[in-house]
Tab-separated table of C-alpha atoms in Angstrom:
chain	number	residue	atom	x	y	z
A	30	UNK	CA	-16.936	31.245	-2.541
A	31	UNK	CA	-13.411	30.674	-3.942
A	32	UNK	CA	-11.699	32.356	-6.459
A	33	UNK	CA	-10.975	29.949	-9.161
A	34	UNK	CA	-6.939	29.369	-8.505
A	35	UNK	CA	-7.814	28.147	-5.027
A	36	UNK	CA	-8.776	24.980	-3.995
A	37	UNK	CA	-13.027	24.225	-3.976
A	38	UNK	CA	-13.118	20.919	-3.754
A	39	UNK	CA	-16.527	19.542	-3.565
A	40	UNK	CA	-16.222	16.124	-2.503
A	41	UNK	CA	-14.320	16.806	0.984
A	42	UNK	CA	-15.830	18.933	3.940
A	43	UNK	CA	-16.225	22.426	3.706
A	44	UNK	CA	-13.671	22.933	6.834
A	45	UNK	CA	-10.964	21.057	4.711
A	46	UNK	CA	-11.385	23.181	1.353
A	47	UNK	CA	-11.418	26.039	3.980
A	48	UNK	CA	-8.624	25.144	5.608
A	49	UNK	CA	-6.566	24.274	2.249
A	50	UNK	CA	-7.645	28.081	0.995
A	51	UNK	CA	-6.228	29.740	4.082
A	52	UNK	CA	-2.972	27.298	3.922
A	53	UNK	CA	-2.572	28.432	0.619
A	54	UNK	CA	-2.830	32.076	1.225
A	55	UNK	CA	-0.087	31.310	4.209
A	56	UNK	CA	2.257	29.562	1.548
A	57	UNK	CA	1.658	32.748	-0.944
A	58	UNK	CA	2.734	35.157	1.409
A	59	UNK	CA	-0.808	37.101	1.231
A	60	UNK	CA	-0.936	36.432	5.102
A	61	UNK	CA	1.966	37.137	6.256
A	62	UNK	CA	3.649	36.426	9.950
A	63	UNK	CA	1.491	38.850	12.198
A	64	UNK	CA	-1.514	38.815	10.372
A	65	UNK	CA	-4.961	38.349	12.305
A	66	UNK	CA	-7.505	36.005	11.127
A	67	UNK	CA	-11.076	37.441	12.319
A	68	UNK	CA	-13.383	33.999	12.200
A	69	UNK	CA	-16.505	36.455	11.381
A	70	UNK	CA	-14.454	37.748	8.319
A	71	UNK	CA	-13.581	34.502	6.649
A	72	UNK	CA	-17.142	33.775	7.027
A	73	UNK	CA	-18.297	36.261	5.048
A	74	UNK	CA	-15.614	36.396	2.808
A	75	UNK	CA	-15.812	32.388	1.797
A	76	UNK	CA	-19.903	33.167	1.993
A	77	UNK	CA	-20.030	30.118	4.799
A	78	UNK	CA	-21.197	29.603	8.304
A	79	UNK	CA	-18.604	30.107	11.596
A	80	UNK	CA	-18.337	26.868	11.701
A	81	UNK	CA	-16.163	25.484	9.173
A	82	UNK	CA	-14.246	28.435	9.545
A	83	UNK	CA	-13.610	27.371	13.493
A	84	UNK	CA	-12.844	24.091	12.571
A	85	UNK	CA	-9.956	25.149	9.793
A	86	UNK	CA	-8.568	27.458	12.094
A	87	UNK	CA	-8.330	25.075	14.774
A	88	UNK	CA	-6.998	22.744	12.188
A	89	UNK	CA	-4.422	24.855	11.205
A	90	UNK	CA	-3.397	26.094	14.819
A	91	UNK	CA	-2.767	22.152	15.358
A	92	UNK	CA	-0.199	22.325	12.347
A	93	UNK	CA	1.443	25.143	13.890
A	94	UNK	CA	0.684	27.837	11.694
A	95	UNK	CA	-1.378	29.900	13.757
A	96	UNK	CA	-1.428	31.093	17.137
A	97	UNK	CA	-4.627	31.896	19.215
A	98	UNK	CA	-5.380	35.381	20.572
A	99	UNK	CA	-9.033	34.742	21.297
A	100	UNK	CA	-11.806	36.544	20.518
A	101	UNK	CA	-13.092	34.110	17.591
A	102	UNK	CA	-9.872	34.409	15.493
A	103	UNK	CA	-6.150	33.338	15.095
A	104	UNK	CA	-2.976	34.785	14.126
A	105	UNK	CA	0.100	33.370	11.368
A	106	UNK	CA	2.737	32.778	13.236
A	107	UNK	CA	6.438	34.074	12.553
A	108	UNK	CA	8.750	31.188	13.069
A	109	UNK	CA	12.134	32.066	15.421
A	110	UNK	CA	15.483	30.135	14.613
A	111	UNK	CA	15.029	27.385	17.277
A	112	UNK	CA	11.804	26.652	15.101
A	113	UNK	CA	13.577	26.426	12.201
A	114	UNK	CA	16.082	23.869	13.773
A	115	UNK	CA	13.802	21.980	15.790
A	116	UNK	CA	10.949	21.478	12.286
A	117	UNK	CA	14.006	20.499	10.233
A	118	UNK	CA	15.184	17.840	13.123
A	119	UNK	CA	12.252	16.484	12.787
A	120	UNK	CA	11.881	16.935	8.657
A	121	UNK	CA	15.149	15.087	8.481
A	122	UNK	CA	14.010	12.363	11.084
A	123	UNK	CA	10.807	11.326	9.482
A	124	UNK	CA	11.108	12.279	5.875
A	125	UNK	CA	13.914	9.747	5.863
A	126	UNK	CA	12.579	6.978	7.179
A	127	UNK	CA	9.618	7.545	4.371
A	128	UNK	CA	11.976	7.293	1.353
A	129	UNK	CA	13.873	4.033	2.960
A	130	UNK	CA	10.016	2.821	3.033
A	131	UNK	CA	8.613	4.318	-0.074
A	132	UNK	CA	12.161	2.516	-1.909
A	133	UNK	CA	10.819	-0.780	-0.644
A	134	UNK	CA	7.115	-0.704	-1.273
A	135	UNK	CA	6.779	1.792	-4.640
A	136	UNK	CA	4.769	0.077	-7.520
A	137	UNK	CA	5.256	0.784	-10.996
A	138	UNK	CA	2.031	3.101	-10.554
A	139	UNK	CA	3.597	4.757	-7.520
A	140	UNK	CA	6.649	5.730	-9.494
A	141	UNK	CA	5.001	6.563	-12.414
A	142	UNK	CA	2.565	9.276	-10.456
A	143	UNK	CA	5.934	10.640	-8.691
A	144	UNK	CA	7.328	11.099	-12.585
A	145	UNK	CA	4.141	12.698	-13.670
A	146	UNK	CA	4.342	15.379	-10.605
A	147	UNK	CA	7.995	16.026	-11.034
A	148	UNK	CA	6.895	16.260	-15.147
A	149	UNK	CA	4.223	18.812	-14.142
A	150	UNK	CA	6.102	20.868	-11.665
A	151	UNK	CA	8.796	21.504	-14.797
A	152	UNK	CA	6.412	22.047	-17.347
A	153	UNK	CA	5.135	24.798	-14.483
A	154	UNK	CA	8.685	26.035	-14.427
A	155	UNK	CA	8.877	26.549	-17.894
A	156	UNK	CA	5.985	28.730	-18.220
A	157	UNK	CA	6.758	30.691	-15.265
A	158	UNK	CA	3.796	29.344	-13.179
A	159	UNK	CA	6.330	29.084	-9.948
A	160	UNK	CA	3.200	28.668	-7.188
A	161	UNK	CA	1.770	25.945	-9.110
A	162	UNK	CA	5.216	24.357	-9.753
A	163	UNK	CA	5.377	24.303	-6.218
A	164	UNK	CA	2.520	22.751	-5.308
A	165	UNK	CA	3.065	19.949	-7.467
A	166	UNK	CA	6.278	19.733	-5.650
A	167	UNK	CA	4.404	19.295	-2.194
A	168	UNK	CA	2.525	16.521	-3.563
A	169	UNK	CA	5.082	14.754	-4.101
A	170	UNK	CA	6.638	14.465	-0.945
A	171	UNK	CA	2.587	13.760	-0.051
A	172	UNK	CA	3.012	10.740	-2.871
A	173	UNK	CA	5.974	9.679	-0.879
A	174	UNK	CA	4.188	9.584	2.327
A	175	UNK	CA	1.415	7.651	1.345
A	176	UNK	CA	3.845	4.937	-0.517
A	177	UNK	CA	5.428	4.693	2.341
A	178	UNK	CA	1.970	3.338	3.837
A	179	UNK	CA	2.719	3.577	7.493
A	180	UNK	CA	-0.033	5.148	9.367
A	181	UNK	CA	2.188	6.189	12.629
A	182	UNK	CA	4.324	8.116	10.097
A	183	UNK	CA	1.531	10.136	8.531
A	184	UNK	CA	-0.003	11.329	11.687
A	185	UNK	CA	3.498	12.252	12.868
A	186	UNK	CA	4.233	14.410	9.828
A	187	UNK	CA	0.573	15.656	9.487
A	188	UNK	CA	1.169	18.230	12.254
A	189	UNK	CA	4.109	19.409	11.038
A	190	UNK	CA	3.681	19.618	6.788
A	191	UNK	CA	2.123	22.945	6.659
A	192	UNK	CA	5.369	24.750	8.155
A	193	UNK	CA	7.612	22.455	6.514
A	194	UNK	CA	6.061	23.046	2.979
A	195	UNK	CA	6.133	27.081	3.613
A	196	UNK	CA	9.855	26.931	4.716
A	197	UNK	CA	10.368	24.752	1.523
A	198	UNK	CA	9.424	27.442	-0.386
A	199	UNK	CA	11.020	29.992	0.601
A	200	UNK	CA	14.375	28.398	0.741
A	201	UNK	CA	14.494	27.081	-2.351
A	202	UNK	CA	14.659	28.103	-6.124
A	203	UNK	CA	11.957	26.187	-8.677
A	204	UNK	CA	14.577	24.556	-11.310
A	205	UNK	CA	16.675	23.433	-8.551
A	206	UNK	CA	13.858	21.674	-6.157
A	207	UNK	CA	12.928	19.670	-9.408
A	208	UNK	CA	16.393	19.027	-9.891
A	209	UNK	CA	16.442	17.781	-5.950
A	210	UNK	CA	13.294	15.753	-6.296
A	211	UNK	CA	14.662	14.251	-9.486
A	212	UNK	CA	17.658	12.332	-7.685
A	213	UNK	CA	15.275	11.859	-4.925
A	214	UNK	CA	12.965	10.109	-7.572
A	215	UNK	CA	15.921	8.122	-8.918
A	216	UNK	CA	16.995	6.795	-5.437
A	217	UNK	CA	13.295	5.326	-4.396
A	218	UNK	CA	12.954	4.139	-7.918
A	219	UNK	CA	16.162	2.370	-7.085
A	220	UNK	CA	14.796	0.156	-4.682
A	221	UNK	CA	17.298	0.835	-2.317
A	222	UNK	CA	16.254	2.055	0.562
A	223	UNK	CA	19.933	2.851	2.001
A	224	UNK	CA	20.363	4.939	-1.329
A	225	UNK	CA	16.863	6.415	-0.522
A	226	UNK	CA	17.254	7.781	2.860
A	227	UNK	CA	20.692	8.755	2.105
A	228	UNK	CA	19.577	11.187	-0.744
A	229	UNK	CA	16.368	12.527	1.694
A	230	UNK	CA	18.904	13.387	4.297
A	231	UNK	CA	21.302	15.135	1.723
A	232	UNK	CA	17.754	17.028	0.316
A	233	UNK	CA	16.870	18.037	3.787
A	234	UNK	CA	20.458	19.433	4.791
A	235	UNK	CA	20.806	20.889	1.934
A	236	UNK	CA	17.754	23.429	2.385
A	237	UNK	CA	17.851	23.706	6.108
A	238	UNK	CA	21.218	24.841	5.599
A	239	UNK	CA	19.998	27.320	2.533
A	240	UNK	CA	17.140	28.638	4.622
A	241	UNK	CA	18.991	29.281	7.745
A	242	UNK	CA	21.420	31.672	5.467
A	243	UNK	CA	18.583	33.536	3.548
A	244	UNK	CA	17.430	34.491	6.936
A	245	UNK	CA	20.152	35.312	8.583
A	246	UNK	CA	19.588	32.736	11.003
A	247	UNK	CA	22.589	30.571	11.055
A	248	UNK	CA	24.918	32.573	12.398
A	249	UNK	CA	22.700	34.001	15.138
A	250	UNK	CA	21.585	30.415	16.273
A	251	UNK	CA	25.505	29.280	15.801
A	252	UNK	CA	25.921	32.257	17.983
A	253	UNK	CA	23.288	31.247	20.570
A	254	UNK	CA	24.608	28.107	21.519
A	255	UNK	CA	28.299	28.620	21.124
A	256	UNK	CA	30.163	28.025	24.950
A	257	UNK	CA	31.799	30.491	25.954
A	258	UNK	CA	36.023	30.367	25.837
């Protein structure tokens, strides 16, 4: 069904591996912005019935990844500047407040699972496996999430990690995201949370700000919404 660097996880619903196989291919550029998703074709490519394939798709148009021309398929979706601004508003809001949490209710175990990702996302780097280096840096803002064990939080974010994660990676270079998540680890290990959210906020800006630049986007949107003289 799945070739063997994507995900085939057994113990979770066949829409979910699905839809975590077609994220993946969104993250890896191999659909890029534009590119139609025919329901009848994922079906016989992933050798499965419509019907998972419906449900990821659906799944992933809720996330904001894909758009919905009809006819039993979907399409990626390109993302404008006022995207950009408004998912990184709401990055900065939310992503925050879970590293002021996670700083207050981390366990040893919690921190010691964030070390082991940031450990495996450099030993990644080093061998010049970059995807899966990034991946392991996605789980750990997932690892922050759930220690920050707020159940209003994680259904806010939910919608909104699949473009978030994407834009990640393209705005950001391997060694210095681990570098990023390193200080980030240090201020929730802390126990501060002021020291926390102050060092998610400075994370945040930082790539926003690195994004908007590699796309040429800042000084169009600066443009946009500059009053006239």
């Amino acid at each position: 069904m799945f070739s063997a660097d994507e995900p085939n996880n057994k113990q979770q619903p066949l829409r979910e591996t699905v839809r975590e196989t077609i994220r993946r291919r969104i993250f890896e550029g191999h659909y890029a912005p534009g590119t139609r998703l025919v329901e009848r074709d994922l079906a016989a490519e992933f050798y499965v019935s419509r019907l998972p394939v419906r449900e990821a798709l659906r799944m992933l148009r809720q996330e904001g990844l894909l758009s919905d021309p009809g006819s039993r398929g979907a399409e990626v979706n390109p993302l404008s500047a006022k995207d950009v601004e408004d998912l990184f508003e709401m990055r900065e809001l939310l992503e925050v407040f879970a590293c002021r949490l996670a700083a207050t209710r981390a366990s040893s175990g919690d921190l010691k699972k964030l070390r082991d990702l940031l450990d495996h996302s450099a030993r990644c780097e080093a061998r010049g496996a970059k995807m899966a280096g990034y991946h392991a840096n996605i789980e750990f803002h997932e690892e922050i999430i759930r220690i920050a064990n707020n159940n209003f939080l994680r259904s806010s974010l939910d919608p909104l990690q699949g473009r978030m994660h994407w834009l990640s990676r393209h705005a950001s270079d391997l060694a210095d995201l681990i570098r990023e998540h390193r200080e980030l680890y240090e201020a929730i290990a802390s126990g501060d949370p002021a020291r926390a959210a102050a060092q998610a906020a400075s994370h945040v800006g930082k790539y926003r700000d690195e994004l908007m630049r590699s796309r040429g986007l800042m000084a169009r949107n600066s443009a946009r919404v500059t009053p006239p003289t």
